[in-house]
Short mmCIF file of C-alpha atoms and ligand atoms in Angstrom, two decimals:
data_model
loop_
_atom_site.label_atom_id
_atom_site.label_comp_id
_atom_site.label_asym_id
_atom_site.label_seq_id
_atom_site.Cartn_x
_atom_site.Cartn_y
_atom_site.Cartn_z
CA MET A 18 78.01 13.26 -84.92
CA LEU A 19 78.89 16.57 -83.63
CA SER A 20 78.37 17.71 -80.01
CA SER A 21 76.11 20.52 -79.83
CA TYR A 22 73.93 22.77 -78.04
CA ARG A 23 69.95 23.68 -78.50
CA VAL A 24 68.91 26.84 -76.70
CA SER A 25 64.98 27.33 -76.14
CA PRO A 26 64.00 31.18 -76.59
CA GLY A 27 63.64 33.41 -73.46
CA GLY A 28 64.27 33.01 -69.97
CA ARG A 29 65.54 35.26 -67.21
CA ILE A 30 68.61 34.74 -64.94
CA ASN A 31 68.43 34.96 -61.26
CA GLY A 32 70.50 33.69 -58.35
CA ARG A 33 74.32 34.03 -57.27
CA ARG A 34 76.92 31.75 -58.91
CA ARG A 35 80.76 31.21 -59.10
CA VAL A 36 81.76 30.94 -62.41
CA PRO A 37 85.56 28.74 -62.93
CA GLY A 38 88.97 29.80 -62.06
CA ASP A 39 90.76 32.69 -64.38
CA LYS A 40 92.12 30.31 -67.19
CA SER A 41 95.27 32.82 -67.55
CA ILE A 42 96.06 32.71 -63.88
CA SER A 43 95.87 29.36 -63.44
CA HIS A 44 98.09 28.41 -66.47
CA ARG A 45 100.67 30.77 -64.80
CA SER A 46 100.35 29.50 -61.35
CA VAL A 47 101.48 25.97 -62.69
CA MET A 48 104.34 27.45 -65.09
CA LEU A 49 105.64 29.55 -61.86
CA GLY A 50 104.97 26.94 -59.09
CA ALA A 51 107.07 24.57 -61.51
CA ILE A 52 110.11 26.37 -61.87
CA ALA A 53 109.88 27.92 -58.40
CA GLY A 54 111.87 26.37 -55.30
CA GLY A 55 109.57 24.88 -52.75
CA VAL A 56 105.75 23.85 -52.99
CA THR A 57 102.81 25.86 -54.47
CA ARG A 58 99.37 25.11 -53.12
CA VAL A 59 96.65 26.76 -55.77
CA THR A 60 92.96 26.84 -55.15
CA GLY A 61 90.29 27.83 -57.47
CA PHE A 62 92.44 26.39 -60.38
CA LEU A 63 90.43 26.01 -63.81
CA GLU A 64 89.84 22.41 -64.25
CA GLY A 65 89.23 23.15 -67.78
CA ALA A 66 91.10 21.30 -70.69
CA ASP A 67 93.39 24.08 -71.31
CA ALA A 68 95.08 24.48 -67.81
CA ILE A 69 95.31 20.80 -67.66
CA SER A 70 97.16 20.63 -70.77
CA THR A 71 99.44 22.92 -69.10
CA MET A 72 99.59 20.43 -65.89
CA ASN A 73 100.46 17.59 -68.28
CA VAL A 74 103.26 19.40 -70.06
CA PHE A 75 104.88 19.92 -66.70
CA ARG A 76 104.38 16.66 -65.90
CA ALA A 77 106.24 15.71 -68.84
CA LEU A 78 108.81 18.09 -68.16
CA GLY A 79 109.43 16.03 -64.59
CA VAL A 80 107.33 17.90 -62.43
CA VAL A 81 105.32 16.06 -59.96
CA ILE A 82 101.76 17.70 -59.51
CA GLU A 83 98.98 16.63 -57.66
CA GLY A 84 95.59 17.27 -58.19
CA PRO A 85 93.15 18.97 -59.49
CA THR A 86 91.23 17.60 -57.17
CA ASP A 87 87.90 20.55 -56.30
CA GLY A 88 90.12 23.08 -57.45
CA ALA A 89 92.92 22.07 -55.54
CA VAL A 90 96.41 21.42 -57.30
CA THR A 91 99.95 21.01 -55.46
CA VAL A 92 103.07 22.07 -57.46
CA HIS A 93 106.31 20.51 -56.29
CA GLY A 94 108.69 23.38 -57.71
CA VAL A 95 112.21 22.05 -59.32
CA GLY A 96 113.70 25.38 -59.39
CA LEU A 97 114.55 27.41 -62.28
CA ARG A 98 116.91 24.78 -63.81
CA GLY A 99 115.07 21.83 -62.65
CA LEU A 100 113.25 20.72 -65.64
CA ARG A 101 113.98 17.66 -67.39
CA ALA A 102 114.01 16.75 -71.17
CA PRO A 103 110.86 15.57 -72.32
CA ALA A 104 110.77 12.12 -73.67
CA GLU A 105 107.75 13.23 -76.58
CA PRO A 106 106.23 16.12 -78.05
CA LEU A 107 104.84 18.47 -75.56
CA ASP A 108 100.95 18.41 -76.54
CA CYS A 109 99.55 22.04 -75.55
CA GLY A 110 95.85 20.88 -76.82
CA ASN A 111 93.56 24.12 -77.85
CA ALA A 112 95.82 26.64 -75.30
CA GLY A 113 97.78 29.39 -77.40
CA THR A 114 98.43 30.69 -73.92
CA ALA A 115 100.20 27.45 -72.92
CA MET A 116 102.10 27.03 -76.24
CA ARG A 117 103.34 31.01 -76.32
CA LEU A 118 104.47 31.29 -72.76
CA LEU A 119 106.26 27.80 -72.64
CA MET A 120 107.77 28.76 -75.57
CA GLY A 121 109.60 31.35 -73.97
CA LEU A 122 110.14 29.23 -70.99
CA LEU A 123 111.83 26.12 -72.81
CA ALA A 124 113.62 28.58 -75.19
CA GLY A 125 116.60 28.86 -72.53
CA GLN A 126 116.76 25.35 -71.52
CA ARG A 127 119.90 22.96 -72.05
CA PHE A 128 117.67 20.36 -73.69
CA GLY A 129 115.25 20.31 -76.80
CA SER A 130 111.71 19.94 -77.13
CA THR A 131 108.84 20.29 -79.53
CA LEU A 132 105.28 21.81 -78.68
CA VAL A 133 102.13 20.70 -80.76
CA GLY A 134 98.69 21.57 -80.56
CA ASP A 135 94.94 20.39 -81.43
CA GLU A 136 94.06 21.60 -85.17
CA SER A 137 92.76 25.17 -84.02
CA LEU A 138 96.22 25.95 -82.35
CA SER A 139 98.20 24.42 -85.49
CA ARG A 140 96.60 27.30 -87.63
CA ARG A 141 97.51 30.14 -85.09
CA PRO A 142 100.57 32.75 -85.17
CA MET A 143 103.66 31.54 -83.64
CA ARG A 144 106.33 34.01 -85.15
CA ARG A 145 105.35 36.65 -82.61
CA VAL A 146 107.04 35.04 -79.90
CA ALA A 147 109.62 33.17 -82.17
CA GLU A 148 110.98 36.09 -83.71
CA PRO A 149 111.80 38.12 -80.70
CA LEU A 150 112.84 34.86 -78.73
CA ALA A 151 115.62 34.49 -81.83
CA LEU A 152 116.86 37.87 -81.02
CA MET A 153 117.85 36.76 -77.57
CA GLY A 154 119.63 33.62 -78.98
CA ALA A 155 117.07 30.77 -78.92
CA ARG A 156 116.97 28.35 -81.89
CA ILE A 157 113.59 27.88 -82.87
CA GLU A 158 111.47 26.01 -85.90
CA THR A 159 108.06 26.64 -86.71
CA VAL A 160 106.46 25.55 -90.16
CA ASP A 161 105.85 28.68 -91.90
CA GLY A 162 105.09 30.56 -88.33
CA LYS A 163 102.61 27.97 -87.02
CA PRO A 164 103.26 24.87 -84.78
CA PRO A 165 104.86 22.42 -84.40
CA VAL A 166 107.65 24.42 -82.64
CA VAL A 167 110.84 22.88 -82.30
CA LEU A 168 113.25 24.42 -79.84
CA GLN A 169 117.00 23.71 -79.91
CA PRO A 170 119.24 23.36 -76.85
CA VAL A 171 121.01 26.75 -76.30
CA PRO A 172 123.99 27.27 -73.66
CA GLU A 173 122.27 30.87 -72.90
CA LEU A 174 119.94 33.66 -73.72
CA ASN A 175 120.69 37.22 -74.15
CA GLY A 176 118.55 40.02 -72.90
CA ILE A 177 117.29 42.14 -75.51
CA GLU A 178 115.10 45.55 -75.63
CA TYR A 179 112.04 44.47 -77.56
CA ARG A 180 109.09 46.83 -78.75
CA MET A 181 106.06 44.44 -79.09
CA PRO A 182 104.22 45.18 -82.79
CA VAL A 183 101.29 43.78 -81.20
CA ALA A 184 99.64 44.41 -77.96
CA SER A 185 99.95 40.49 -76.54
CA ALA A 186 99.97 39.52 -72.89
CA GLN A 187 101.43 36.23 -74.46
CA VAL A 188 104.37 37.55 -76.20
CA LYS A 189 105.08 39.90 -73.17
CA SER A 190 104.79 36.76 -70.99
CA ALA A 191 107.00 34.70 -73.14
CA LEU A 192 109.71 37.33 -73.15
CA LEU A 193 109.83 37.78 -69.34
CA LEU A 194 109.99 34.33 -68.84
CA ALA A 195 113.00 33.77 -71.36
CA GLY A 196 114.38 36.89 -69.78
CA LEU A 197 114.66 34.74 -66.42
CA TYR A 198 117.20 32.66 -68.42
CA ALA A 199 119.04 35.15 -70.12
CA HIS A 200 122.21 36.87 -69.63
CA GLY A 201 121.58 40.40 -68.27
CA ARG A 202 118.38 42.56 -68.73
CA THR A 203 115.27 42.11 -71.13
CA VAL A 204 113.23 45.36 -71.38
CA ILE A 205 109.84 44.76 -73.15
CA GLU A 206 107.63 47.57 -74.58
CA GLU A 207 104.08 47.02 -75.28
CA PRO A 208 102.11 49.16 -77.36
CA ALA A 209 99.04 49.12 -75.50
CA PRO A 210 98.54 47.70 -71.92
CA THR A 211 97.66 44.00 -71.83
CA ARG A 212 96.95 41.67 -68.83
CA ASP A 213 99.66 41.65 -66.10
CA HIS A 214 98.97 38.49 -64.61
CA THR A 215 102.60 37.09 -65.22
CA GLU A 216 104.06 40.59 -63.65
CA ARG A 217 102.13 40.37 -60.66
CA MET A 218 102.92 36.73 -59.70
CA LEU A 219 106.45 36.91 -60.70
CA THR A 220 106.74 39.70 -58.19
CA ALA A 221 104.72 37.32 -55.89
CA PHE A 222 107.13 34.55 -56.50
CA GLY A 223 110.23 37.09 -55.12
CA VAL A 224 111.07 38.21 -58.70
CA ARG A 225 112.42 41.71 -58.86
CA LEU A 226 110.38 43.70 -61.82
CA GLU A 227 110.95 47.19 -63.08
CA ARG A 228 107.63 48.73 -64.31
CA GLN A 229 107.43 52.11 -65.94
CA GLY A 230 104.87 53.20 -68.20
CA ARG A 231 104.21 50.56 -70.93
CA ARG A 232 108.00 49.01 -70.10
CA VAL A 233 108.81 45.96 -67.97
CA ALA A 234 112.15 45.15 -67.20
CA ILE A 235 113.38 42.00 -65.86
CA ASP A 236 117.06 40.67 -64.84
CA GLY A 237 118.09 36.95 -65.69
CA GLY A 238 118.92 34.50 -63.34
CA GLN A 239 116.54 35.25 -60.54
CA LEU A 240 115.56 32.37 -58.32
CA LEU A 241 111.50 31.78 -57.77
CA ARG A 242 110.47 31.18 -53.99
CA ALA A 243 107.41 29.26 -54.29
CA VAL A 244 104.23 31.08 -52.90
CA THR A 245 102.43 28.56 -50.44
CA ARG A 246 99.34 29.75 -51.34
CA ILE A 247 97.73 31.21 -54.76
CA ASP A 248 93.92 31.36 -54.45
CA VAL A 249 92.79 31.71 -58.36
CA PRO A 250 89.80 34.04 -58.78
CA ALA A 251 86.71 33.26 -61.17
CA ASP A 252 87.28 34.09 -64.44
CA ILE A 253 85.78 37.48 -65.45
CA SER A 254 85.93 36.11 -69.20
CA SER A 255 83.92 33.34 -68.34
CA ALA A 256 81.72 35.98 -66.03
CA ALA A 257 81.15 38.12 -68.85
CA PHE A 258 78.85 35.52 -70.57
CA PHE A 259 76.47 35.97 -67.53
CA LEU A 260 77.15 39.71 -67.10
CA VAL A 261 75.69 39.75 -70.91
CA ALA A 262 72.67 37.17 -70.16
CA ALA A 263 71.49 39.03 -67.25
CA THR A 264 71.76 42.57 -68.78
CA ILE A 265 69.86 41.39 -72.04
CA ALA A 266 67.06 39.28 -70.31
CA PRO A 267 64.30 41.40 -68.86
CA GLY A 268 63.73 40.74 -65.37
CA SER A 269 67.20 39.32 -64.29
CA ASN A 270 69.00 39.78 -60.88
CA LEU A 271 72.31 38.01 -60.67
CA VAL A 272 75.51 37.97 -58.16
CA LEU A 273 78.57 36.49 -59.76
CA GLU A 274 80.82 36.02 -57.01
CA HIS A 275 84.89 36.03 -56.32
CA VAL A 276 85.35 37.66 -59.98
CA GLY A 277 88.77 38.69 -60.92
CA MET A 278 88.70 42.40 -61.27
CA ASN A 279 92.68 43.04 -62.30
CA PRO A 280 92.49 46.68 -64.31
CA THR A 281 94.00 44.97 -67.24
CA ARG A 282 90.70 42.63 -67.52
CA THR A 283 88.02 44.70 -66.61
CA GLY A 284 87.40 46.33 -70.39
CA VAL A 285 84.21 44.56 -70.64
CA ILE A 286 82.33 46.12 -67.68
CA ASP A 287 83.55 49.20 -68.92
CA ILE A 288 82.16 48.84 -72.48
CA LEU A 289 78.85 47.20 -71.03
CA LEU A 290 78.43 49.99 -68.78
CA ARG A 291 79.00 52.56 -71.41
CA MET A 292 76.42 50.96 -73.62
CA GLY A 293 74.00 51.61 -70.04
CA ALA A 294 74.35 48.08 -68.43
CA ASP A 295 73.20 47.94 -64.83
CA ILE A 296 76.28 46.39 -62.93
CA VAL A 297 77.57 46.97 -59.60
CA ALA A 298 81.06 45.76 -58.11
CA GLU A 299 80.54 44.41 -54.17
CA ASN A 300 82.41 43.39 -51.34
CA ARG A 301 85.96 44.49 -53.13
CA ARG A 302 88.93 42.90 -51.97
CA GLU A 303 92.68 41.66 -52.97
CA VAL A 304 93.45 38.00 -53.02
CA GLY A 305 96.90 36.88 -53.72
CA GLY A 306 97.92 40.16 -55.48
CA GLU A 307 94.61 40.25 -57.83
CA PRO A 308 92.21 42.53 -56.96
CA VAL A 309 88.50 40.36 -56.70
CA ALA A 310 84.52 41.35 -56.11
CA ASP A 311 81.23 40.49 -56.28
CA LEU A 312 79.37 41.62 -59.38
CA ARG A 313 75.65 42.53 -58.83
CA VAL A 314 73.97 42.74 -62.58
CA ARG A 315 70.57 43.66 -63.31
CA SER A 316 68.92 43.96 -66.58
CA ALA A 317 69.01 46.99 -68.52
CA PRO A 318 68.62 49.03 -71.97
CA LEU A 319 71.52 48.99 -74.12
CA THR A 320 72.74 51.70 -76.51
CA GLY A 321 75.23 51.20 -79.33
CA ILE A 322 78.34 52.60 -78.99
CA PRO A 323 81.84 53.13 -80.94
CA ILE A 324 84.44 50.53 -79.25
CA GLY A 325 88.13 51.42 -80.18
CA PRO A 326 91.76 50.06 -80.35
CA ASP A 327 92.33 51.60 -76.70
CA LEU A 328 89.48 49.57 -74.94
CA VAL A 329 90.56 46.15 -77.45
CA PRO A 330 93.13 44.62 -75.56
CA LEU A 331 91.26 45.06 -72.22
CA ALA A 332 88.25 43.01 -73.01
CA ILE A 333 90.11 41.09 -76.00
CA ASP A 334 88.05 37.28 -74.89
CA GLU A 335 84.79 39.22 -74.49
CA PHE A 336 84.08 40.43 -77.84
CA PRO A 337 81.94 37.26 -78.95
CA VAL A 338 79.53 38.17 -76.21
CA LEU A 339 79.92 41.97 -76.72
CA PHE A 340 78.83 41.50 -80.37
CA VAL A 341 75.65 39.85 -78.80
CA ALA A 342 75.04 42.79 -76.70
CA ALA A 343 75.18 44.99 -79.33
CA ALA A 344 72.43 43.33 -81.13
CA CYS A 345 70.20 44.09 -78.61
CA ALA A 346 71.22 47.71 -78.01
CA GLN A 347 69.69 50.40 -79.49
CA GLY A 348 71.28 51.59 -82.43
CA ARG A 349 74.65 51.11 -84.27
CA THR A 350 77.81 49.53 -82.86
CA VAL A 351 80.83 49.68 -84.62
CA VAL A 352 84.44 48.16 -83.26
CA THR A 353 87.79 49.16 -84.65
CA GLY A 354 91.21 48.19 -83.79
CA ALA A 355 90.07 44.58 -82.83
CA GLU A 356 92.42 42.55 -85.80
CA GLU A 357 93.62 40.33 -83.19
CA LEU A 358 90.43 38.84 -83.09
CA ARG A 359 90.65 37.19 -86.29
CA VAL A 360 93.73 35.05 -85.04
CA LYS A 361 92.07 33.60 -81.60
CA GLU A 362 90.68 29.90 -81.49
CA SER A 363 88.68 31.08 -84.71
CA ASP A 364 88.56 34.07 -86.46
CA ARG A 365 86.15 35.45 -84.63
CA ILE A 366 85.30 38.40 -86.72
CA ALA A 367 84.39 35.96 -89.45
CA VAL A 368 82.41 33.28 -87.37
CA MET A 369 80.92 35.80 -85.35
CA ALA A 370 79.76 37.93 -88.18
CA ASP A 371 78.48 34.78 -89.84
CA GLY A 372 76.63 33.54 -87.06
CA LEU A 373 74.70 37.10 -86.08
CA ARG A 374 73.45 37.28 -89.84
CA ALA A 375 72.26 33.53 -89.91
CA LEU A 376 69.81 34.68 -86.99
CA GLY A 377 68.90 37.93 -88.78
CA VAL A 378 71.38 40.48 -87.40
CA THR A 379 72.43 43.15 -89.57
CA ALA A 380 76.64 42.50 -88.91
CA THR A 381 78.97 44.16 -91.22
CA PRO A 382 82.68 42.51 -90.75
CA THR A 383 85.47 44.42 -91.39
CA PRO A 384 89.20 43.66 -91.54
CA ASP A 385 89.63 45.32 -88.12
CA GLY A 386 86.22 45.20 -86.57
CA MET A 387 82.54 44.74 -87.10
CA VAL A 388 79.44 47.32 -87.50
CA ILE A 389 76.69 45.86 -85.67
CA GLU A 390 73.08 47.64 -86.25
CA GLY A 391 71.32 46.96 -82.96
CA ARG A 392 67.82 45.68 -82.82
CA ALA A 393 66.42 46.66 -79.24
CA ASP A 394 63.23 47.56 -80.76
CA GLN A 395 62.43 44.56 -82.02
CA ALA A 396 60.34 42.04 -80.21
CA HIS A 397 63.02 39.40 -80.71
CA VAL A 398 66.66 40.70 -81.18
CA PHE A 399 67.38 37.03 -82.92
CA ASP A 400 65.83 34.73 -85.31
CA GLY A 401 65.85 31.06 -84.48
CA GLY A 402 68.09 28.89 -86.27
CA SER A 403 71.52 27.14 -86.51
CA VAL A 404 75.22 28.54 -86.32
CA GLU A 405 78.85 27.28 -86.39
CA SER A 406 80.76 27.65 -83.50
CA HIS A 407 84.02 26.18 -85.33
CA GLY A 408 85.34 24.73 -82.40
CA ASP A 409 85.85 27.93 -80.76
CA HIS A 410 84.65 27.75 -76.79
CA ARG A 411 83.62 31.41 -76.76
CA ILE A 412 81.61 31.29 -79.71
CA ALA A 413 79.80 28.52 -78.36
CA MET A 414 78.63 30.42 -75.11
CA ALA A 415 77.93 33.41 -76.72
CA PHE A 416 75.42 32.43 -79.05
CA THR A 417 73.76 30.34 -75.90
CA VAL A 418 73.18 33.82 -74.54
CA ALA A 419 71.52 35.22 -77.66
CA GLY A 420 68.65 32.69 -77.06
CA LEU A 421 67.47 34.67 -74.27
CA ARG A 422 66.11 37.39 -77.06
CA ALA A 423 65.37 34.91 -79.72
CA ARG A 424 62.11 34.37 -81.56
CA GLY A 425 63.08 30.45 -81.86
CA SER A 426 65.48 27.83 -80.52
CA ILE A 427 69.17 28.22 -81.95
CA GLU A 428 71.22 25.42 -82.42
CA ILE A 429 75.00 25.66 -81.80
CA ARG A 430 76.98 23.23 -83.86
CA ASP A 431 80.37 21.80 -82.40
CA THR A 432 80.38 22.85 -78.47
CA ARG A 433 83.43 20.35 -77.33
CA ASN A 434 85.65 23.16 -76.66
CA VAL A 435 83.56 24.82 -74.37
CA ALA A 436 85.22 22.79 -71.80
CA THR A 437 88.71 24.25 -72.21
CA SER A 438 87.67 27.36 -70.70
CA PHE A 439 84.11 26.35 -68.68
CA PRO A 440 83.79 23.11 -67.57
CA GLY A 441 80.11 22.47 -66.04
CA PHE A 442 78.90 25.59 -68.71
CA VAL A 443 75.68 23.80 -69.66
CA GLN A 444 74.99 23.40 -66.16
CA ALA A 445 75.66 26.80 -64.92
CA ALA A 446 73.72 28.09 -67.62
CA GLN A 447 70.55 26.39 -67.06
CA ALA A 448 71.00 26.87 -62.90
CA ALA A 449 71.21 30.50 -63.97
CA GLY A 450 67.81 30.49 -66.17
CA ILE A 451 68.95 29.32 -69.67
CA GLY A 452 67.30 26.63 -71.51
CA ILE A 453 70.18 24.78 -72.67
CA GLU A 454 70.53 21.16 -73.63
CA GLU A 455 73.41 19.24 -75.01
CA VAL A 456 72.43 17.44 -78.18
CA SER A 457 74.36 15.57 -81.37
CA LEU A 458 73.89 16.46 -84.48
CA PRO A 459 75.22 14.82 -88.05
C1 S3P B 519 96.29 35.46 -72.53
C2 S3P B 519 96.30 36.75 -73.35
C3 S3P B 519 95.57 36.86 -74.26
C4 S3P B 519 94.21 36.51 -74.52
C5 S3P B 519 94.23 34.94 -74.17
C6 S3P B 519 94.81 34.62 -72.63
C7 S3P B 519 97.16 35.34 -71.22
O1 S3P B 519 95.82 36.56 -75.82
O2 S3P B 519 93.21 36.36 -75.47
O3 S3P B 519 92.59 34.33 -74.00
O4 S3P B 519 96.64 34.23 -70.38
O5 S3P B 519 98.15 36.09 -71.66
P1 S3P B 519 96.97 37.43 -76.53
O6 S3P B 519 98.26 37.94 -75.67
O7 S3P B 519 97.30 36.99 -78.09
O8 S3P B 519 96.16 39.06 -76.96
#
């Protein structure tokens, strides 16, 4: 039996809510806390399966971590050279961020380790990290570029200058972490700006980085000093489902509290505003080096727009739900330069196009994006029907939102992985006004 959702049509979104903690920041809080000297106390930690996988990996590396208890986690740092050889392969579960950042962190250790993941992670490309790490002197084996990843011990890594071929925060972060263990300076240049949580948090831990345009440099051997407190903001990638939900459901008025507003993450808001959404950031503040705001969103009519490569990395995880927004818009939306979507937890171009078409939307996948014909002029944008999430959390949540503008109920198959990034999603969606129930399907 497959855990699945059934979403009844219609509804409106109201109230105030805080979605769970930011996944990217939660992973990094444990990683940096672990290799720092001293104790780091984290609040607002994402108690989702992905961040828990990272916690368990560091426990296996000899780090004492308390929690999570109501989002509170205490990491007893062991220092840059304090990690211990693990007895068994390290299980990253569904978490690409965990595996790729760990490759960087573990490549320069004096002990070997093996990183494994679930079925989806085992299909994802790791060469993008393994190759530059090999240039630094790491000894890494993969199976045709895919996990499991075997890291052999090396005496030391060497700093390199590396121009990344893909705009990937995970690759950049892995190289920064490896750079800590390298002799000399590591310089990384990214083709387009990507999320900079690693840079911000390393700085908070007392590491000196030099940033110049799209280049960032780190000198090896720097010691991290524990940050006594990290307050993780709500994840804008989880908030995005409710931003779109309240926008497309007539009569909605919702406030999302304490949302992380790092400018390398807010592409989803820029795109929705360009499409005509009514989103206002209130009470802007800064928490632990990350900007935060409360977002008020009211329903609004949307217009289809072109979304080009410049906007893609800043909204990379939000495309599944942006495709749903595009289906509700007036006119055509054309997404280009988004080929990275094909190597996420699922092939998000193929899987979203299949699902949208199953619900009656004209959606044409392209090698690097999608063309969607908006159906704003129809009483119901989506037909009822059944869609496959392919075990991808963000696909499952995106089609849940589609239910608000559907003619009949939508069945979403295989939703177990929603818990990787958004524990309590069903309850949060129900409380906000979505008619969602959990069902078991053959
Ligand atoms: C992440 C970076 C992005 C994003 C992922 C989280 C991170 O991946 O899709 O969900 O925390 O660094 P890429 O670096 O592969 O684009």
